[in-house]
Every structure is written in C-alpha cells, then in structure tokens.
C-alpha cells in the first residue's frame, strides 16, 4: 500500500483560503450588497494589481476602500483629485527644513502616495498631467522626486474611483494609464431590497466597524501563493488566442472585431487575465486554474484595454458582450 505525500501547494491554498474567507465576511459586514464588486477587488489585491472603480457619487466606493484597508491592516493614504491638484501634491516634494544647528537643508516630505493602500478619489477630475503622476508608482513601485527614486511601501495598492465620463468636469484617463489598472470595476446601482439594508445599517446610532483579519505580511504571502498556482497549457493557449482575436489587424480576428474595434488588448492584458484567474482559483479553494476562472475575471481584466472605433461606438456595440463572445469562440 502506497501513501501519497500531501501537496504543499494545496496545503498553502487551504491555509490562505480560511483567512481570505474571514476577510470577505468582514468586508460584507460593512459594505452591503456589492458582492461582485468586493470579489473583484479581492482578486486584484491577491494578484498585486491596481483597481479603477467607476460609479456615480454616493455608491459606497470610498467606504469599500476604507474597509479593505482596515480588514487587511493596510496603512491608507487618500488624495481627493481636483482640477488644481499638482503632481507634487501626490508624490511629495523637497522642502527647506532647519536641522539641530538651525541650518536650512533640503528634506524630502513624502506625499500621500507613500502608503500601502492609496485611495485616488475621483481620479478623472484632475488634469492628465496630474493623473500621470501615478504611472511610475503603479508600474514600478517607486516615485522619482528631484532625480532620486524612492521605493514605495509593500504591499502597494492603488484603488482609484472614477465618476462616469459623461459627468461635467471629468477628463478621460490616458490609455497608458488605463492599461496600468489591473481591473476596471463597474459599481451597479443596488436594487430596492439591498438599498433597504443599506439604509437600515447606515442611518442608526451604531455603524458597522470593520475588523482586521490579515496583516500586510500575510497578504504578501498570499500574493506569492497566487503566483505559484499552475496553469495548464490549454488555458494559456485559449488566453493567447483570445488576446490575438481582439486585434483588428490580425487575420485571426473575426469580422466583428475588424469592423468595430480600433485597437485590441495588449500583452499586459493577457498577463492580467492569467494572474487574475489564478487569484480567482485561490478564492475558490483550488490549486489549479480553469477556463471557468478565466471567464469569471474576463470583463474587469479587459474591458478597459481595448477601444471601439467610431462605427462601433455609433452602433452601440457592447464591449462586455463582445469579449464574452470572443472567449466562447476560443474556448470552444
């Protein structure tokens, strides 16, 4: 009789899953009725990516960010983006400060970006110059001020909120910055039952308080576990074919893509899709990735990474529906 040694990776998944489930419950005790949004933010956090959350004002976006920070024990910074905000207001700057002898010296005063979780509130109300101040931080995990690079804390997570672009006083985010966001999450308006629960929980004397369930060190360990999960060649091949099929200039793309798409998903989008599927598998308690995981994270991973042309916009093409059709064509 032979005995099979326990799989150490599966044991790590089980250990992380228990803590993550407790964290998810703790978030839902404060954030009511946004189950899909919470799941997507958790997936991005586990994959080490940044999130752009879009929704109308008053939908609980800021509450979600504060709750995630409390549950994971992350030091939080916040920047309220306005048209007069300058890049130095985010990154920090050099100031003259007297030392113990009274001699003035240049000293770096760090900005709010030096946090483990940065809330960039209403990011599309600032000018493109200020929006671009986040690019280096999001991609490299460093900030360069006066020619000197300064590392940001780890983990480092940007959760930016964005008002719908049709609203007055908003600016479109540059494509390069959009591509740095791991996920783009849409916050839907709650139905009547959920709205009633929100009112009952938030208009009384006692507001729900988030409880800490993990530490930043444990979060970093969970992120390493996500990257260690294996992905089968079939899944990798399906993702590769999907990304290629979004390119209107490629012969593999269909007539719908060639007609309606201006540019397709970048290789960074393919990396995001695989990493997000790994995090989704971990949250599902599995040590392997399936196409079901890929489908679960498809829309927040890719909806902001390709753009319709004029005909596509004028024809009212639904990008989310188009992505799902492309995935079904490749997975089949």
Short mmCIF file of C-alpha atoms in Angstrom, two decimals:
data_model
loop_
_atom_site.label_atom_id
_atom_site.label_comp_id
_atom_site.label_asym_id
_atom_site.label_seq_id
_atom_site.Cartn_x
_atom_site.Cartn_y
_atom_site.Cartn_z
CA UNK A 1 0.00 0.00 0.00
CA UNK A 2 1.45 3.34 -1.07
CA UNK A 3 0.90 6.66 0.62
CA UNK A 4 0.79 9.88 -1.38
CA UNK A 5 2.66 12.78 0.17
CA UNK A 6 0.46 15.81 0.86
CA UNK A 7 0.69 18.55 -1.75
CA UNK A 8 2.39 21.54 -0.04
CA UNK A 9 0.84 23.98 -2.51
CA UNK A 10 -2.67 22.67 -1.81
CA UNK A 11 -1.98 23.00 1.92
CA UNK A 12 -0.95 26.63 1.41
CA UNK A 13 -4.12 27.27 -0.60
CA UNK A 14 -6.27 25.81 2.19
CA UNK A 15 -4.48 27.89 4.80
CA UNK A 16 -4.84 31.14 2.82
CA UNK A 17 -8.45 30.37 1.89
CA UNK A 18 -9.60 30.26 5.50
CA UNK A 19 -8.17 33.71 6.25
CA UNK A 20 -9.48 35.16 2.99
CA UNK A 21 -12.98 33.90 3.67
CA UNK A 22 -12.91 35.60 7.05
CA UNK A 23 -11.73 38.80 5.39
CA UNK A 24 -14.54 38.62 2.83
CA UNK A 25 -17.15 38.18 5.58
CA UNK A 26 -15.69 41.12 7.50
CA UNK A 27 -15.90 43.35 4.41
CA UNK A 28 -19.52 42.37 3.79
CA UNK A 29 -20.41 43.28 7.37
CA UNK A 30 -19.68 46.89 6.42
CA UNK A 31 -20.19 47.02 2.63
CA UNK A 32 -23.72 45.85 1.88
CA UNK A 33 -24.95 44.37 -1.37
CA UNK A 34 -21.86 44.69 -3.61
CA UNK A 35 -20.78 41.06 -3.65
CA UNK A 36 -19.37 41.03 -7.18
CA UNK A 37 -17.51 44.31 -6.66
CA UNK A 38 -15.95 43.04 -3.41
CA UNK A 39 -14.91 39.77 -5.07
CA UNK A 40 -13.21 41.61 -7.92
CA UNK A 41 -11.34 43.95 -5.58
CA UNK A 42 -10.13 40.94 -3.55
CA UNK A 43 -8.94 39.18 -6.72
CA UNK A 44 -6.94 42.25 -7.76
CA UNK A 45 -5.48 42.64 -4.26
CA UNK A 46 -4.35 39.00 -4.24
CA UNK A 47 -2.82 39.39 -7.68
CA UNK A 48 -0.98 42.56 -6.65
CA UNK A 49 -2.80 44.77 -9.16
CA UNK A 50 -4.46 48.18 -9.03
CA UNK A 51 -8.18 48.81 -9.49
CA UNK A 52 -10.18 51.54 -11.20
CA UNK A 53 -13.71 51.65 -9.77
CA UNK A 54 -16.35 53.51 -11.77
CA UNK A 55 -19.70 54.54 -10.40
CA UNK A 56 -21.87 57.52 -9.65
CA UNK A 57 -21.21 59.52 -6.45
CA UNK A 58 -22.70 58.08 -3.27
CA UNK A 59 -22.36 54.41 -4.27
CA UNK A 60 -20.05 53.47 -1.37
CA UNK A 61 -16.76 53.40 -3.29
CA UNK A 62 -14.81 55.25 -0.58
CA UNK A 63 -16.37 53.08 2.14
CA UNK A 64 -15.21 49.98 0.28
CA UNK A 65 -11.61 51.24 0.15
CA UNK A 66 -11.51 52.15 3.84
CA UNK A 67 -12.99 48.79 4.77
CA UNK A 68 -10.44 46.85 2.70
CA UNK A 69 -7.63 48.82 4.37
CA UNK A 70 -8.97 48.02 7.85
CA UNK A 71 -9.54 44.31 7.14
CA UNK A 72 -6.06 43.78 5.70
CA UNK A 73 -4.29 46.08 8.17
CA UNK A 74 -3.01 48.35 5.39
CA UNK A 75 -1.81 51.89 6.03
CA UNK A 76 -4.07 54.07 3.92
CA UNK A 77 -3.48 57.33 2.09
CA UNK A 78 -6.08 59.41 0.31
CA UNK A 79 -5.92 62.02 -2.45
CA UNK A 80 -9.03 63.92 -3.49
CA UNK A 81 -8.38 64.71 -7.15
CA UNK A 82 -9.41 68.21 -8.27
CA UNK A 83 -8.57 70.30 -11.36
CA UNK A 84 -5.96 72.34 -9.42
CA UNK A 85 -4.15 69.32 -7.94
CA UNK A 86 -0.43 69.20 -8.82
CA UNK A 87 1.78 66.08 -9.18
CA UNK A 88 3.86 67.11 -6.15
CA UNK A 89 0.69 67.07 -4.05
CA UNK A 90 0.65 63.31 -4.63
CA UNK A 91 4.30 62.28 -4.72
CA UNK A 92 5.77 64.76 -2.23
CA UNK A 93 8.46 67.40 -2.66
CA UNK A 94 11.70 68.81 -1.26
CA UNK A 95 11.33 71.50 1.40
CA UNK A 96 13.80 73.63 3.33
CA UNK A 97 13.92 72.43 6.91
CA UNK A 98 16.28 73.61 9.68
CA UNK A 99 18.47 70.99 11.35
CA UNK A 100 19.50 70.91 15.01
CA UNK A 101 22.03 73.71 14.36
CA UNK A 102 19.47 75.93 12.67
CA UNK A 103 20.97 75.41 9.20
CA UNK A 104 18.37 75.04 6.45
CA UNK A 105 18.63 71.82 4.45
CA UNK A 106 16.58 70.28 1.72
CA UNK A 107 14.46 67.50 3.14
CA UNK A 108 12.03 65.25 1.33
CA UNK A 109 8.46 65.50 2.55
CA UNK A 110 6.63 62.38 1.33
CA UNK A 111 3.19 62.76 -0.19
CA UNK A 112 0.13 60.61 0.49
CA UNK A 113 1.24 58.10 -2.16
CA UNK A 114 3.67 56.66 0.42
CA UNK A 115 1.01 54.34 1.79
CA UNK A 116 0.15 50.68 1.38
CA UNK A 117 -3.30 51.44 0.00
CA UNK A 118 -3.83 54.71 -1.84
CA UNK A 119 -7.36 55.93 -2.48
CA UNK A 120 -7.26 58.14 -5.56
CA UNK A 121 -10.73 59.61 -5.21
CA UNK A 122 -12.42 60.93 -8.38
CA UNK A 123 -9.19 60.48 -10.30
CA UNK A 124 -10.69 61.73 -13.55
CA UNK A 125 -11.41 65.20 -12.13
CA UNK A 126 -7.69 66.10 -12.24
CA UNK A 127 -5.81 67.14 -15.36
CA UNK A 128 -3.93 64.49 -17.40
CA UNK A 129 -0.60 65.87 -16.13
CA UNK A 130 -1.57 65.10 -12.54
CA UNK A 131 -3.17 61.77 -13.43
CA UNK A 132 0.12 60.69 -15.00
CA UNK A 133 1.89 61.19 -11.65
CA UNK A 134 0.53 57.78 -10.70
CA UNK A 135 2.07 55.95 -13.69
CA UNK A 136 5.56 55.31 -12.30
CA UNK A 137 4.22 54.39 -8.88
CA UNK A 138 1.69 51.92 -10.27
CA UNK A 139 4.12 50.26 -12.66
CA UNK A 140 7.45 50.36 -10.83
CA UNK A 141 6.53 50.76 -7.16
CA UNK A 142 8.80 53.80 -6.92
CA UNK A 143 8.48 57.59 -7.04
CA UNK A 144 11.14 59.84 -8.56
CA UNK A 145 11.48 63.31 -6.99
CA UNK A 146 14.35 65.67 -7.91
CA UNK A 147 16.03 62.87 -9.83
CA UNK A 148 16.07 60.41 -6.93
CA UNK A 149 13.96 57.26 -6.94
CA UNK A 150 12.21 56.42 -3.69
CA UNK A 151 10.66 52.99 -3.10
CA UNK A 152 7.04 52.77 -2.01
CA UNK A 153 5.89 50.51 0.84
CA UNK A 154 4.93 46.92 0.14
CA UNK A 155 2.29 45.87 -0.48
CA UNK A 156 1.33 48.88 -2.58
CA UNK A 157 -2.18 49.05 -3.96
CA UNK A 158 -3.95 51.90 -5.78
CA UNK A 159 -7.71 51.92 -5.76
CA UNK A 160 -8.91 54.82 -7.87
CA UNK A 161 -12.53 55.89 -8.12
CA UNK A 162 -13.88 57.45 -11.27
CA UNK A 163 -17.14 59.20 -11.99
CA UNK A 164 -18.86 58.35 -15.28
CA UNK A 165 -17.14 60.34 -18.03
CA UNK A 166 -20.40 61.89 -19.12
CA UNK A 167 -20.45 63.95 -15.92
CA UNK A 168 -19.34 67.58 -16.09
CA UNK A 169 -15.77 68.38 -15.05
CA UNK A 170 -14.22 64.99 -15.84
CA UNK A 171 -11.21 64.15 -18.03
CA UNK A 172 -10.59 60.94 -19.93
CA UNK A 173 -7.72 58.93 -18.45
CA UNK A 174 -4.82 58.42 -20.90
CA UNK A 175 -4.75 54.93 -22.49
CA UNK A 176 -1.30 54.29 -21.00
CA UNK A 177 -2.63 54.91 -17.50
CA UNK A 178 -5.79 52.86 -18.06
CA UNK A 179 -3.61 49.92 -19.09
CA UNK A 180 -1.79 50.08 -15.74
CA UNK A 181 -5.00 49.34 -13.89
CA UNK A 182 -5.29 45.62 -13.30
CA UNK A 183 -9.10 45.76 -13.12
CA UNK A 184 -11.81 48.19 -14.10
CA UNK A 185 -14.80 47.52 -11.85
CA UNK A 186 -18.24 48.94 -12.53
CA UNK A 187 -20.40 49.61 -9.44
CA UNK A 188 -24.08 48.99 -10.25
CA UNK A 189 -26.97 50.76 -8.57
CA UNK A 190 -28.45 48.49 -5.85
CA UNK A 191 -31.95 47.09 -6.10
CA UNK A 192 -34.69 48.06 -3.62
CA UNK A 193 -34.02 45.21 -1.16
CA UNK A 194 -30.29 45.96 -0.96
CA UNK A 195 -30.96 49.67 -0.66
CA UNK A 196 -33.26 48.98 2.29
CA UNK A 197 -30.48 47.00 4.04
CA UNK A 198 -28.05 49.86 3.40
CA UNK A 199 -30.44 52.35 4.95
CA UNK A 200 -31.07 50.15 7.97
CA UNK A 201 -27.33 49.69 8.59
CA UNK A 202 -26.16 53.24 8.00
CA UNK A 203 -28.83 55.53 9.47
CA UNK A 204 -28.85 54.29 13.06
CA UNK A 205 -26.74 55.06 16.10
CA UNK A 206 -24.25 52.22 15.65
CA UNK A 207 -22.38 51.97 12.36
CA UNK A 208 -20.73 48.66 11.45
CA UNK A 209 -16.98 48.59 12.07
CA UNK A 210 -14.52 46.59 10.02
CA UNK A 211 -12.34 44.12 11.93
CA UNK A 212 -8.79 43.21 10.97
CA UNK A 213 -8.42 39.67 9.63
CA UNK A 214 -5.00 39.65 7.95
CA UNK A 215 -1.73 41.54 8.16
CA UNK A 216 0.21 43.08 5.26
CA UNK A 217 2.82 40.31 5.62
CA UNK A 218 0.12 37.66 5.28
CA UNK A 219 -1.24 39.45 2.22
CA UNK A 220 2.20 39.39 0.59
CA UNK A 221 2.43 35.67 1.32
CA UNK A 222 -1.00 35.13 -0.25
CA UNK A 223 0.19 37.01 -3.35
CA UNK A 224 3.18 34.64 -3.62
CA UNK A 225 0.81 31.67 -3.31
CA UNK A 226 -1.27 33.06 -6.20
CA UNK A 227 1.77 33.27 -8.46
CA UNK A 228 2.77 29.70 -7.56
CA UNK A 229 -0.51 28.21 -8.84
CA UNK A 230 -0.04 26.22 -12.06
CA UNK A 231 -1.88 26.99 -15.29
CA UNK A 232 -2.45 24.25 -17.86
CA UNK A 233 -1.18 24.72 -21.44
CA UNK A 234 -4.78 24.55 -22.68
CA UNK A 235 -5.75 27.59 -20.58
CA UNK A 236 -2.66 29.53 -21.67
CA UNK A 237 -3.37 28.71 -25.30
CA UNK A 238 -7.02 29.80 -25.00
CA UNK A 239 -5.99 33.13 -23.40
CA UNK A 240 -3.36 33.71 -26.10
CA UNK A 241 -5.86 33.05 -28.90
CA UNK A 242 -8.39 35.33 -27.20
CA UNK A 243 -5.97 38.26 -26.97
CA UNK A 244 -4.88 37.85 -30.58
CA UNK A 245 -8.52 37.71 -31.69
CA UNK A 246 -9.08 41.24 -30.27
CA UNK A 247 -6.56 42.74 -32.72
CA UNK A 248 -8.39 44.20 -35.76
CA UNK A 249 -5.24 43.99 -37.90
CA UNK A 250 -4.73 40.25 -37.39
CA UNK A 251 -6.08 37.66 -39.83
CA UNK A 252 -7.28 35.55 -36.86
CA UNK A 253 -9.77 38.23 -35.80
CA UNK A 254 -13.39 37.95 -36.86
CA UNK A 255 -15.46 40.30 -38.97
CA UNK A 256 -17.00 41.95 -35.90
CA UNK A 257 -13.59 42.89 -34.46
CA UNK A 258 -12.26 44.15 -37.80
CA UNK A 259 -15.33 46.30 -38.25
CA UNK A 260 -15.86 47.76 -34.79
CA UNK A 261 -12.55 47.67 -32.83
CA UNK A 262 -9.98 50.45 -33.03
CA UNK A 263 -7.22 48.66 -31.10
CA UNK A 264 -7.10 45.41 -29.19
CA UNK A 265 -5.82 44.14 -25.84
CA UNK A 266 -2.11 44.47 -25.04
CA UNK A 267 0.15 41.63 -23.80
CA UNK A 268 -0.19 43.24 -20.35
CA UNK A 269 -3.88 42.40 -20.61
CA UNK A 270 -3.03 38.74 -21.22
CA UNK A 271 -0.78 38.73 -18.15
CA UNK A 272 -3.56 40.32 -16.12
CA UNK A 273 -6.10 37.74 -17.25
CA UNK A 274 -3.88 34.79 -16.24
CA UNK A 275 -2.89 36.32 -12.88
CA UNK A 276 -6.49 37.23 -12.09
CA UNK A 277 -7.62 33.71 -12.96
CA UNK A 278 -5.01 32.36 -10.52
CA UNK A 279 -6.34 34.61 -7.74
CA UNK A 280 -9.89 33.57 -8.59
CA UNK A 281 -8.87 29.91 -8.32
CA UNK A 282 -7.33 30.55 -4.89
CA UNK A 283 -10.52 32.24 -3.67
CA UNK A 284 -12.43 29.20 -4.95
CA UNK A 285 -10.19 26.87 -2.92
CA UNK A 286 -8.41 25.25 -5.87
CA UNK A 287 -4.71 24.88 -6.63
CA UNK A 288 -5.16 24.95 -10.40
CA UNK A 289 -6.68 27.35 -12.92
CA UNK A 290 -9.58 26.51 -15.21
CA UNK A 291 -11.37 28.34 -18.02
CA UNK A 292 -14.18 28.96 -15.52
CA UNK A 293 -11.77 31.17 -13.57
CA UNK A 294 -10.76 32.97 -16.77
CA UNK A 295 -14.40 33.69 -17.61
CA UNK A 296 -15.08 34.97 -14.06
CA UNK A 297 -12.38 37.65 -14.34
CA UNK A 298 -12.59 38.36 -18.08
CA UNK A 299 -14.59 41.60 -18.02
CA UNK A 300 -12.82 43.56 -15.25
CA UNK A 301 -9.47 42.43 -16.72
CA UNK A 302 -10.03 43.51 -20.32
CA UNK A 303 -12.99 45.89 -20.66
CA UNK A 304 -10.73 48.97 -20.37
CA UNK A 305 -7.89 47.61 -22.51
CA UNK A 306 -9.39 47.79 -25.96
CA UNK A 307 -11.27 50.54 -27.70
CA UNK A 308 -14.09 50.66 -30.19
CA UNK A 309 -13.77 52.78 -33.30
CA UNK A 310 -16.27 55.44 -34.32
CA UNK A 311 -18.55 52.93 -36.05
CA UNK A 312 -18.52 50.66 -33.00
CA UNK A 313 -19.47 53.49 -30.66
CA UNK A 314 -22.12 54.83 -33.03
CA UNK A 315 -23.61 51.35 -33.44
CA UNK A 316 -23.83 50.86 -29.67
CA UNK A 317 -21.59 47.78 -29.58
CA UNK A 318 -21.46 46.29 -26.07
CA UNK A 319 -17.77 45.70 -25.30
CA UNK A 320 -18.50 43.30 -22.44
CA UNK A 321 -20.75 41.15 -24.62
CA UNK A 322 -18.18 41.21 -27.42
CA UNK A 323 -15.45 39.99 -25.07
CA UNK A 324 -17.61 37.11 -23.84
CA UNK A 325 -18.37 36.06 -27.42
CA UNK A 326 -14.66 36.10 -28.28
CA UNK A 327 -13.82 33.96 -25.26
CA UNK A 328 -16.56 31.45 -26.07
CA UNK A 329 -15.23 31.20 -29.64
CA UNK A 330 -11.69 30.44 -28.42
CA UNK A 331 -12.66 28.18 -25.52
CA UNK A 332 -14.96 26.11 -27.69
#
